């Protein structure tokens, strides 16, 4: 049988100007930049139906609220999984 090694796995990193940066961090920065660009480009107004009332808001505001809500929910889920 093969023996299991007890070495912990290090996260993948990339060296930039002598500093090790995790690939996960680079991915998060790139996705955040693309999301901010997408929000900045969409400036038209949209009508949103919330059951009975209809709100007219700029699309960038709706996208920004959706982005923040997604980040908060993702952070909560990641936090709960890390505690297990």
PDB file of N, CA and C in Angstrom:
ATOM      1  N   UNK A   1       0.830  -1.182   0.000  1.00  0.00           N
ATOM      2  CA  UNK A   1       0.000   0.000   0.000  1.00  0.00           C
ATOM      3  C   UNK A   1       0.870   1.239   0.000  1.00  0.00           C
ATOM      4  N   UNK A   2       0.352   2.267  -0.610  1.00  0.00           N
ATOM      5  CA  UNK A   2       1.071   3.536  -0.639  1.00  0.00           C
ATOM      6  C   UNK A   2       0.812   4.298   0.657  1.00  0.00           C
ATOM      7  N   UNK A   3       1.845   4.924   1.161  1.00  0.00           N
ATOM      8  CA  UNK A   3       1.690   5.714   2.369  1.00  0.00           C
ATOM      9  C   UNK A   3       1.271   7.123   2.009  1.00  0.00           C
ATOM     10  N   UNK A   4       0.424   7.661   2.837  1.00  0.00           N
ATOM     11  CA  UNK A   4      -0.002   9.046   2.635  1.00  0.00           C
ATOM     12  C   UNK A   4       1.033   9.966   3.246  1.00  0.00           C
ATOM     13  N   UNK A   5       1.363  11.004   2.512  1.00  0.00           N
ATOM     14  CA  UNK A   5       2.282  11.988   3.075  1.00  0.00           C
ATOM     15  C   UNK A   5       1.472  13.023   3.835  1.00  0.00           C
ATOM     16  N   UNK A   6       2.067  13.589   4.844  1.00  0.00           N
ATOM     17  CA  UNK A   6       1.366  14.571   5.658  1.00  0.00           C
ATOM     18  C   UNK A   6       1.710  15.997   5.257  1.00  0.00           C
ATOM     19  N   UNK A   7       2.335  16.164   4.078  1.00  0.00           N
ATOM     20  CA  UNK A   7       2.644  17.514   3.617  1.00  0.00           C
ATOM     21  C   UNK A   7       1.358  18.263   3.285  1.00  0.00           C
ATOM     22  N   UNK A   8       1.206  19.456   3.788  1.00  0.00           N
ATOM     23  CA  UNK A   8       0.036  20.239   3.387  1.00  0.00           C
ATOM     24  C   UNK A   8       0.241  20.763   1.964  1.00  0.00           C
ATOM     25  N   UNK A   9      -0.832  20.836   1.232  1.00  0.00           N
ATOM     26  CA  UNK A   9      -0.761  21.356  -0.131  1.00  0.00           C
ATOM     27  C   UNK A   9      -0.764  22.874  -0.088  1.00  0.00           C
ATOM     28  N   UNK A  10       0.182  23.472  -0.742  1.00  0.00           N
ATOM     29  CA  UNK A  10       0.241  24.925  -0.809  1.00  0.00           C
ATOM     30  C   UNK A  10      -0.628  25.396  -1.980  1.00  0.00           C
ATOM     31  N   UNK A  11      -1.318  26.525  -1.821  1.00  0.00           N
ATOM     32  CA  UNK A  11      -2.134  27.025  -2.919  1.00  0.00           C
ATOM     33  C   UNK A  11      -1.244  27.460  -4.085  1.00  0.00           C
ATOM     34  N   UNK A  12      -1.738  27.336  -5.332  1.00  0.00           N
ATOM     35  CA  UNK A  12      -0.931  27.757  -6.473  1.00  0.00           C
ATOM     36  C   UNK A  12      -0.668  29.259  -6.417  1.00  0.00           C
ATOM     37  N   UNK A  13       0.573  29.631  -6.648  1.00  0.00           N
ATOM     38  CA  UNK A  13       0.951  31.048  -6.597  1.00  0.00           C
ATOM     39  C   UNK A  13       1.679  31.441  -7.866  1.00  0.00           C
ATOM     40  N   UNK A  14       1.777  32.741  -8.067  1.00  0.00           N
ATOM     41  CA  UNK A  14       2.501  33.324  -9.182  1.00  0.00           C
ATOM     42  C   UNK A  14       3.387  34.409  -8.598  1.00  0.00           C
ATOM     43  N   UNK A  15       4.637  34.446  -8.995  1.00  0.00           N
ATOM     44  CA  UNK A  15       5.565  35.433  -8.460  1.00  0.00           C
ATOM     45  C   UNK A  15       5.532  36.681  -9.333  1.00  0.00           C
ATOM     46  N   UNK A  16       5.181  37.823  -8.732  1.00  0.00           N
ATOM     47  CA  UNK A  16       5.126  39.102  -9.432  1.00  0.00           C
ATOM     48  C   UNK A  16       6.012  40.082  -8.678  1.00  0.00           C
ATOM     49  N   UNK A  17       7.072  40.531  -9.320  1.00  0.00           N
ATOM     50  CA  UNK A  17       8.032  41.464  -8.717  1.00  0.00           C
ATOM     51  C   UNK A  17       8.540  40.948  -7.371  1.00  0.00           C
ATOM     52  N   UNK A  18       8.824  39.669  -7.309  1.00  0.00           N
ATOM     53  CA  UNK A  18       9.385  39.089  -6.102  1.00  0.00           C
ATOM     54  C   UNK A  18       8.377  38.736  -5.030  1.00  0.00           C
ATOM     55  N   UNK A  19       7.105  38.987  -5.272  1.00  0.00           N
ATOM     56  CA  UNK A  19       6.070  38.659  -4.290  1.00  0.00           C
ATOM     57  C   UNK A  19       5.229  37.512  -4.806  1.00  0.00           C
ATOM     58  N   UNK A  20       4.909  36.577  -3.952  1.00  0.00           N
ATOM     59  CA  UNK A  20       4.047  35.470  -4.337  1.00  0.00           C
ATOM     60  C   UNK A  20       2.588  35.888  -4.190  1.00  0.00           C
ATOM     61  N   UNK A  21       1.847  35.776  -5.277  1.00  0.00           N
ATOM     62  CA  UNK A  21       0.430  36.127  -5.270  1.00  0.00           C
ATOM     63  C   UNK A  21      -0.362  34.874  -5.630  1.00  0.00           C
ATOM     64  N   UNK A  22      -1.395  34.575  -4.852  1.00  0.00           N
ATOM     65  CA  UNK A  22      -2.205  33.387  -5.106  1.00  0.00           C
ATOM     66  C   UNK A  22      -2.990  33.554  -6.397  1.00  0.00           C
ATOM     67  N   UNK A  23      -3.127  32.476  -7.139  1.00  0.00           N
ATOM     68  CA  UNK A  23      -3.882  32.500  -8.390  1.00  0.00           C
ATOM     69  C   UNK A  23      -5.345  32.855  -8.126  1.00  0.00           C
ATOM     70  N   UNK A  24      -5.849  32.453  -6.988  1.00  0.00           N
ATOM     71  CA  UNK A  24      -7.225  32.775  -6.615  1.00  0.00           C
ATOM     72  C   UNK A  24      -7.412  34.292  -6.502  1.00  0.00           C
ATOM     73  N   UNK A  25      -6.433  34.968  -5.926  1.00  0.00           N
ATOM     74  CA  UNK A  25      -6.498  36.420  -5.787  1.00  0.00           C
ATOM     75  C   UNK A  25      -6.491  37.091  -7.152  1.00  0.00           C
ATOM     76  N   UNK A  26      -5.650  36.607  -8.048  1.00  0.00           N
ATOM     77  CA  UNK A  26      -5.601  37.176  -9.394  1.00  0.00           C
ATOM     78  C   UNK A  26      -6.940  36.976 -10.095  1.00  0.00           C
ATOM     79  N   UNK A  27      -7.533  35.807  -9.958  1.00  0.00           N
ATOM     80  CA  UNK A  27      -8.833  35.543 -10.566  1.00  0.00           C
ATOM     81  C   UNK A  27      -9.921  36.456 -10.030  1.00  0.00           C
ATOM     82  N   UNK A  28      -9.924  36.674  -8.722  1.00  0.00           N
ATOM     83  CA  UNK A  28     -10.917  37.554  -8.105  1.00  0.00           C
ATOM     84  C   UNK A  28     -10.744  38.982  -8.599  1.00  0.00           C
ATOM     85  N   UNK A  29      -9.503  39.446  -8.706  1.00  0.00           N
ATOM     86  CA  UNK A  29      -9.246  40.809  -9.186  1.00  0.00           C
ATOM     87  C   UNK A  29      -9.707  40.960 -10.637  1.00  0.00           C
ATOM     88  N   UNK A  30      -9.417  39.971 -11.474  1.00  0.00           N
ATOM     89  CA  UNK A  30      -9.827  40.044 -12.883  1.00  0.00           C
ATOM     90  C   UNK A  30     -11.352  40.030 -13.000  1.00  0.00           C
ATOM     91  N   UNK A  31     -12.025  39.134 -12.279  1.00  0.00           N
ATOM     92  CA  UNK A  31     -13.489  39.085 -12.335  1.00  0.00           C
ATOM     93  C   UNK A  31     -14.124  40.368 -11.814  1.00  0.00           C
ATOM     94  N   UNK A  32     -13.566  40.940 -10.769  1.00  0.00           N
ATOM     95  CA  UNK A  32     -14.084  42.192 -10.229  1.00  0.00           C
ATOM     96  C   UNK A  32     -13.908  43.329 -11.234  1.00  0.00           C
ATOM     97  N   UNK A  33     -12.761  43.383 -11.896  1.00  0.00           N
ATOM     98  CA  UNK A  33     -12.528  44.426 -12.903  1.00  0.00           C
ATOM     99  C   UNK A  33     -13.496  44.292 -14.072  1.00  0.00           C
ATOM    100  N   UNK A  34     -13.738  43.072 -14.524  1.00  0.00           N
ATOM    101  CA  UNK A  34     -14.689  42.856 -15.624  1.00  0.00           C
ATOM    102  C   UNK A  34     -16.105  43.234 -15.189  1.00  0.00           C
ATOM    103  N   UNK A  35     -16.481  42.900 -13.958  1.00  0.00           N
ATOM    104  CA  UNK A  35     -17.814  43.244 -13.460  1.00  0.00           C
ATOM    105  C   UNK A  35     -17.982  44.756 -13.353  1.00  0.00           C
ATOM    106  N   UNK A  36     -16.961  45.463 -12.864  1.00  0.00           N
ATOM    107  CA  UNK A  36     -17.044  46.921 -12.760  1.00  0.00           C
ATOM    108  C   UNK A  36     -17.126  47.549 -14.140  1.00  0.00           C
ATOM    109  N   UNK A  37     -16.349  47.034 -15.099  1.00  0.00           N
ATOM    110  CA  UNK A  37     -16.423  47.545 -16.472  1.00  0.00           C
ATOM    111  C   UNK A  37     -17.823  47.324 -17.045  1.00  0.00           C
ATOM    112  N   UNK A  38     -18.391  46.124 -16.838  1.00  0.00           N
ATOM    113  CA  UNK A  38     -19.719  45.806 -17.346  1.00  0.00           C
ATOM    114  C   UNK A  38     -20.772  46.729 -16.743  1.00  0.00           C
ATOM    115  N   UNK A  39     -20.644  47.014 -15.461  1.00  0.00           N
ATOM    116  CA  UNK A  39     -21.584  47.918 -14.796  1.00  0.00           C
ATOM    117  C   UNK A  39     -21.449  49.329 -15.347  1.00  0.00           C
ATOM    118  N   UNK A  40     -20.213  49.790 -15.559  1.00  0.00           N
ATOM    119  CA  UNK A  40     -19.985  51.155 -16.051  1.00  0.00           C
ATOM    120  C   UNK A  40     -20.502  51.353 -17.470  1.00  0.00           C
ATOM    121  N   UNK A  41     -20.490  50.325 -18.287  1.00  0.00           N
ATOM    122  CA  UNK A  41     -20.921  50.440 -19.678  1.00  0.00           C
ATOM    123  C   UNK A  41     -22.442  50.488 -19.796  1.00  0.00           C
ATOM    124  N   UNK A  42     -23.153  49.808 -18.912  1.00  0.00           N
ATOM    125  CA  UNK A  42     -24.616  49.736 -18.985  1.00  0.00           C
ATOM    126  C   UNK A  42     -25.228  50.867 -18.170  1.00  0.00           C
ATOM    127  N   UNK A  43     -25.621  51.941 -18.860  1.00  0.00           N
ATOM    128  CA  UNK A  43     -26.122  53.124 -18.161  1.00  0.00           C
ATOM    129  C   UNK A  43     -27.589  53.426 -18.444  1.00  0.00           C
ATOM    130  N   UNK A  44     -28.241  52.620 -19.258  1.00  0.00           N
ATOM    131  CA  UNK A  44     -29.648  52.883 -19.590  1.00  0.00           C
ATOM    132  C   UNK A  44     -30.540  52.647 -18.371  1.00  0.00           C
ATOM    133  N   UNK A  45     -31.755  53.188 -18.425  1.00  0.00           N
ATOM    134  CA  UNK A  45     -32.725  52.967 -17.355  1.00  0.00           C
ATOM    135  C   UNK A  45     -33.556  51.729 -17.668  1.00  0.00           C
ATOM    136  N   UNK A  46     -33.927  51.021 -16.615  1.00  0.00           N
ATOM    137  CA  UNK A  46     -34.743  49.819 -16.766  1.00  0.00           C
ATOM    138  C   UNK A  46     -35.891  49.864 -15.771  1.00  0.00           C
ATOM    139  N   UNK A  47     -36.989  49.196 -16.129  1.00  0.00           N
ATOM    140  CA  UNK A  47     -38.141  49.078 -15.232  1.00  0.00           C
ATOM    141  C   UNK A  47     -38.072  47.709 -14.566  1.00  0.00           C
ATOM    142  N   UNK A  48     -38.191  47.707 -13.259  1.00  0.00           N
ATOM    143  CA  UNK A  48     -38.119  46.466 -12.490  1.00  0.00           C
ATOM    144  C   UNK A  48     -39.425  46.308 -11.722  1.00  0.00           C
ATOM    145  N   UNK A  49     -40.062  45.153 -11.890  1.00  0.00           N
ATOM    146  CA  UNK A  49     -41.320  44.886 -11.193  1.00  0.00           C
ATOM    147  C   UNK A  49     -41.004  44.133  -9.905  1.00  0.00           C
ATOM    148  N   UNK A  50     -41.371  44.717  -8.776  1.00  0.00           N
ATOM    149  CA  UNK A  50     -41.224  44.085  -7.468  1.00  0.00           C
ATOM    150  C   UNK A  50     -42.621  43.732  -6.971  1.00  0.00           C
ATOM    151  N   UNK A  51     -43.139  42.606  -7.415  1.00  0.00           N
ATOM    152  CA  UNK A  51     -44.487  42.127  -7.172  1.00  0.00           C
ATOM    153  C   UNK A  51     -45.512  43.154  -7.626  1.00  0.00           C
ATOM    154  N   UNK A  52     -45.797  44.195  -6.867  1.00  0.00           N
ATOM    155  CA  UNK A  52     -46.809  45.175  -7.268  1.00  0.00           C
ATOM    156  C   UNK A  52     -46.171  46.467  -7.788  1.00  0.00           C
ATOM    157  N   UNK A  53     -45.261  47.111  -7.056  1.00  0.00           N
ATOM    158  CA  UNK A  53     -44.700  48.361  -7.573  1.00  0.00           C
ATOM    159  C   UNK A  53     -43.707  48.105  -8.718  1.00  0.00           C
ATOM    160  N   UNK A  54     -43.628  49.086  -9.596  1.00  0.00           N
ATOM    161  CA  UNK A  54     -42.661  49.046 -10.696  1.00  0.00           C
ATOM    162  C   UNK A  54     -41.682  50.186 -10.474  1.00  0.00           C
ATOM    163  N   UNK A  55     -40.396  49.859 -10.384  1.00  0.00           N
ATOM    164  CA  UNK A  55     -39.361  50.867 -10.177  1.00  0.00           C
ATOM    165  C   UNK A  55     -38.604  51.088 -11.473  1.00  0.00           C
ATOM    166  N   UNK A  56     -38.274  52.332 -11.749  1.00  0.00           N
ATOM    167  CA  UNK A  56     -37.413  52.654 -12.885  1.00  0.00           C
ATOM    168  C   UNK A  56     -36.088  53.134 -12.315  1.00  0.00           C
ATOM    169  N   UNK A  57     -35.041  52.355 -12.596  1.00  0.00           N
ATOM    170  CA  UNK A  57     -33.714  52.644 -12.063  1.00  0.00           C
ATOM    171  C   UNK A  57     -32.692  52.546 -13.176  1.00  0.00           C
ATOM    172  N   UNK A  58     -31.535  53.204 -12.985  1.00  0.00           N
ATOM    173  CA  UNK A  58     -30.444  52.988 -13.941  1.00  0.00           C
ATOM    174  C   UNK A  58     -29.940  51.547 -13.828  1.00  0.00           C
ATOM    175  N   UNK A  59     -29.614  50.954 -14.971  1.00  0.00           N
ATOM    176  CA  UNK A  59     -29.171  49.568 -14.986  1.00  0.00           C
ATOM    177  C   UNK A  59     -27.893  49.382 -14.175  1.00  0.00           C
ATOM    178  N   UNK A  60     -27.002  50.381 -14.161  1.00  0.00           N
ATOM    179  CA  UNK A  60     -25.757  50.238 -13.414  1.00  0.00           C
ATOM    180  C   UNK A  60     -26.042  50.063 -11.921  1.00  0.00           C
ATOM    181  N   UNK A  61     -27.082  50.733 -11.406  1.00  0.00           N
ATOM    182  CA  UNK A  61     -27.415  50.603  -9.980  1.00  0.00           C
ATOM    183  C   UNK A  61     -27.930  49.195  -9.675  1.00  0.00           C
ATOM    184  N   UNK A  62     -28.762  48.657 -10.559  1.00  0.00           N
ATOM    185  CA  UNK A  62     -29.289  47.305 -10.373  1.00  0.00           C
ATOM    186  C   UNK A  62     -28.143  46.294 -10.416  1.00  0.00           C
ATOM    187  N   UNK A  63     -27.241  46.447 -11.376  1.00  0.00           N
ATOM    188  CA  UNK A  63     -26.110  45.527 -11.485  1.00  0.00           C
ATOM    189  C   UNK A  63     -25.177  45.636 -10.282  1.00  0.00           C
ATOM    190  N   UNK A  64     -24.960  46.855  -9.784  1.00  0.00           N
ATOM    191  CA  UNK A  64     -24.085  47.041  -8.623  1.00  0.00           C
ATOM    192  C   UNK A  64     -24.685  46.384  -7.381  1.00  0.00           C
ATOM    193  N   UNK A  65     -25.993  46.539  -7.182  1.00  0.00           N
ATOM    194  CA  UNK A  65     -26.651  45.914  -6.033  1.00  0.00           C
ATOM    195  C   UNK A  65     -26.575  44.391  -6.157  1.00  0.00           C
ATOM    196  N   UNK A  66     -26.772  43.875  -7.372  1.00  0.00           N
ATOM    197  CA  UNK A  66     -26.690  42.438  -7.593  1.00  0.00           C
ATOM    198  C   UNK A  66     -25.282  41.924  -7.322  1.00  0.00           C
ATOM    199  N   UNK A  67     -24.260  42.673  -7.763  1.00  0.00           N
ATOM    200  CA  UNK A  67     -22.868  42.279  -7.523  1.00  0.00           C
ATOM    201  C   UNK A  67     -22.563  42.234  -6.031  1.00  0.00           C
ATOM    202  N   UNK A  68     -22.965  43.250  -5.307  1.00  0.00           N
ATOM    203  CA  UNK A  68     -22.694  43.299  -3.864  1.00  0.00           C
ATOM    204  C   UNK A  68     -23.432  42.169  -3.146  1.00  0.00           C
ATOM    205  N   UNK A  69     -24.692  41.923  -3.530  1.00  0.00           N
ATOM    206  CA  UNK A  69     -25.452  40.837  -2.901  1.00  0.00           C
ATOM    207  C   UNK A  69     -24.785  39.484  -3.179  1.00  0.00           C
ATOM    208  N   UNK A  70     -24.302  39.287  -4.394  1.00  0.00           N
ATOM    209  CA  UNK A  70     -23.614  38.045  -4.721  1.00  0.00           C
ATOM    210  C   UNK A  70     -22.324  37.875  -3.954  1.00  0.00           C
ATOM    211  N   UNK A  71     -21.581  38.965  -3.788  1.00  0.00           N
ATOM    212  CA  UNK A  71     -20.333  38.897  -3.030  1.00  0.00           C
ATOM    213  C   UNK A  71     -20.597  38.579  -1.560  1.00  0.00           C
ATOM    214  N   UNK A  72     -21.633  39.192  -0.994  1.00  0.00           N
ATOM    215  CA  UNK A  72     -21.966  38.941   0.411  1.00  0.00           C
ATOM    216  C   UNK A  72     -22.405  37.492   0.599  1.00  0.00           C
ATOM    217  N   UNK A  73     -23.282  37.003  -0.268  1.00  0.00           N
ATOM    218  CA  UNK A  73     -23.735  35.619  -0.139  1.00  0.00           C
ATOM    219  C   UNK A  73     -22.593  34.634  -0.371  1.00  0.00           C
ATOM    220  N   UNK A  74     -21.744  34.900  -1.339  1.00  0.00           N
ATOM    221  CA  UNK A  74     -20.587  34.038  -1.573  1.00  0.00           C
ATOM    222  C   UNK A  74     -19.639  34.017  -0.388  1.00  0.00           C
ATOM    223  N   UNK A  75     -19.428  35.177   0.220  1.00  0.00           N
ATOM    224  CA  UNK A  75     -18.575  35.243   1.401  1.00  0.00           C
ATOM    225  C   UNK A  75     -19.165  34.486   2.577  1.00  0.00           C
ATOM    226  N   UNK A  76     -20.471  34.586   2.758  1.00  0.00           N
ATOM    227  CA  UNK A  76     -21.119  33.849   3.850  1.00  0.00           C
ATOM    228  C   UNK A  76     -21.024  32.343   3.633  1.00  0.00           C
ATOM    229  N   UNK A  77     -21.246  31.898   2.418  1.00  0.00           N
ATOM    230  CA  UNK A  77     -21.158  30.469   2.123  1.00  0.00           C
ATOM    231  C   UNK A  77     -19.731  29.965   2.314  1.00  0.00           C
ATOM    232  N   UNK A  78     -18.750  30.725   1.827  1.00  0.00           N
ATOM    233  CA  UNK A  78     -17.347  30.327   1.997  1.00  0.00           C
ATOM    234  C   UNK A  78     -16.969  30.289   3.475  1.00  0.00           C
ATOM    235  N   UNK A  79     -17.448  31.243   4.246  1.00  0.00           N
ATOM    236  CA  UNK A  79     -17.152  31.288   5.671  1.00  0.00           C
ATOM    237  C   UNK A  79     -17.739  30.075   6.386  1.00  0.00           C
ATOM    238  N   UNK A  80     -18.979  29.718   6.036  1.00  0.00           N
ATOM    239  CA  UNK A  80     -19.614  28.558   6.668  1.00  0.00           C
ATOM    240  C   UNK A  80     -18.910  27.270   6.310  1.00  0.00           C
ATOM    241  N   UNK A  81     -18.451  27.148   5.046  1.00  0.00           N
ATOM    242  CA  UNK A  81     -17.736  25.937   4.645  1.00  0.00           C
ATOM    243  C   UNK A  81     -16.374  25.845   5.306  1.00  0.00           C
ATOM    244  N   UNK A  82     -15.739  26.978   5.535  1.00  0.00           N
ATOM    245  CA  UNK A  82     -14.411  26.977   6.164  1.00  0.00           C
ATOM    246  C   UNK A  82     -14.499  26.555   7.635  1.00  0.00           C
ATOM    247  N   UNK A  83     -15.610  26.832   8.274  1.00  0.00           N
ATOM    248  CA  UNK A  83     -15.762  26.466   9.687  1.00  0.00           C
ATOM    249  C   UNK A  83     -15.967  24.975   9.881  1.00  0.00           C
ATOM    250  N   UNK A  84     -16.403  24.264   8.865  1.00  0.00           N
ATOM    251  CA  UNK A  84     -16.667  22.824   8.990  1.00  0.00           C
ATOM    252  C   UNK A  84     -15.440  22.016   9.105  1.00  0.00           C
TER     253      UNK A  84
END
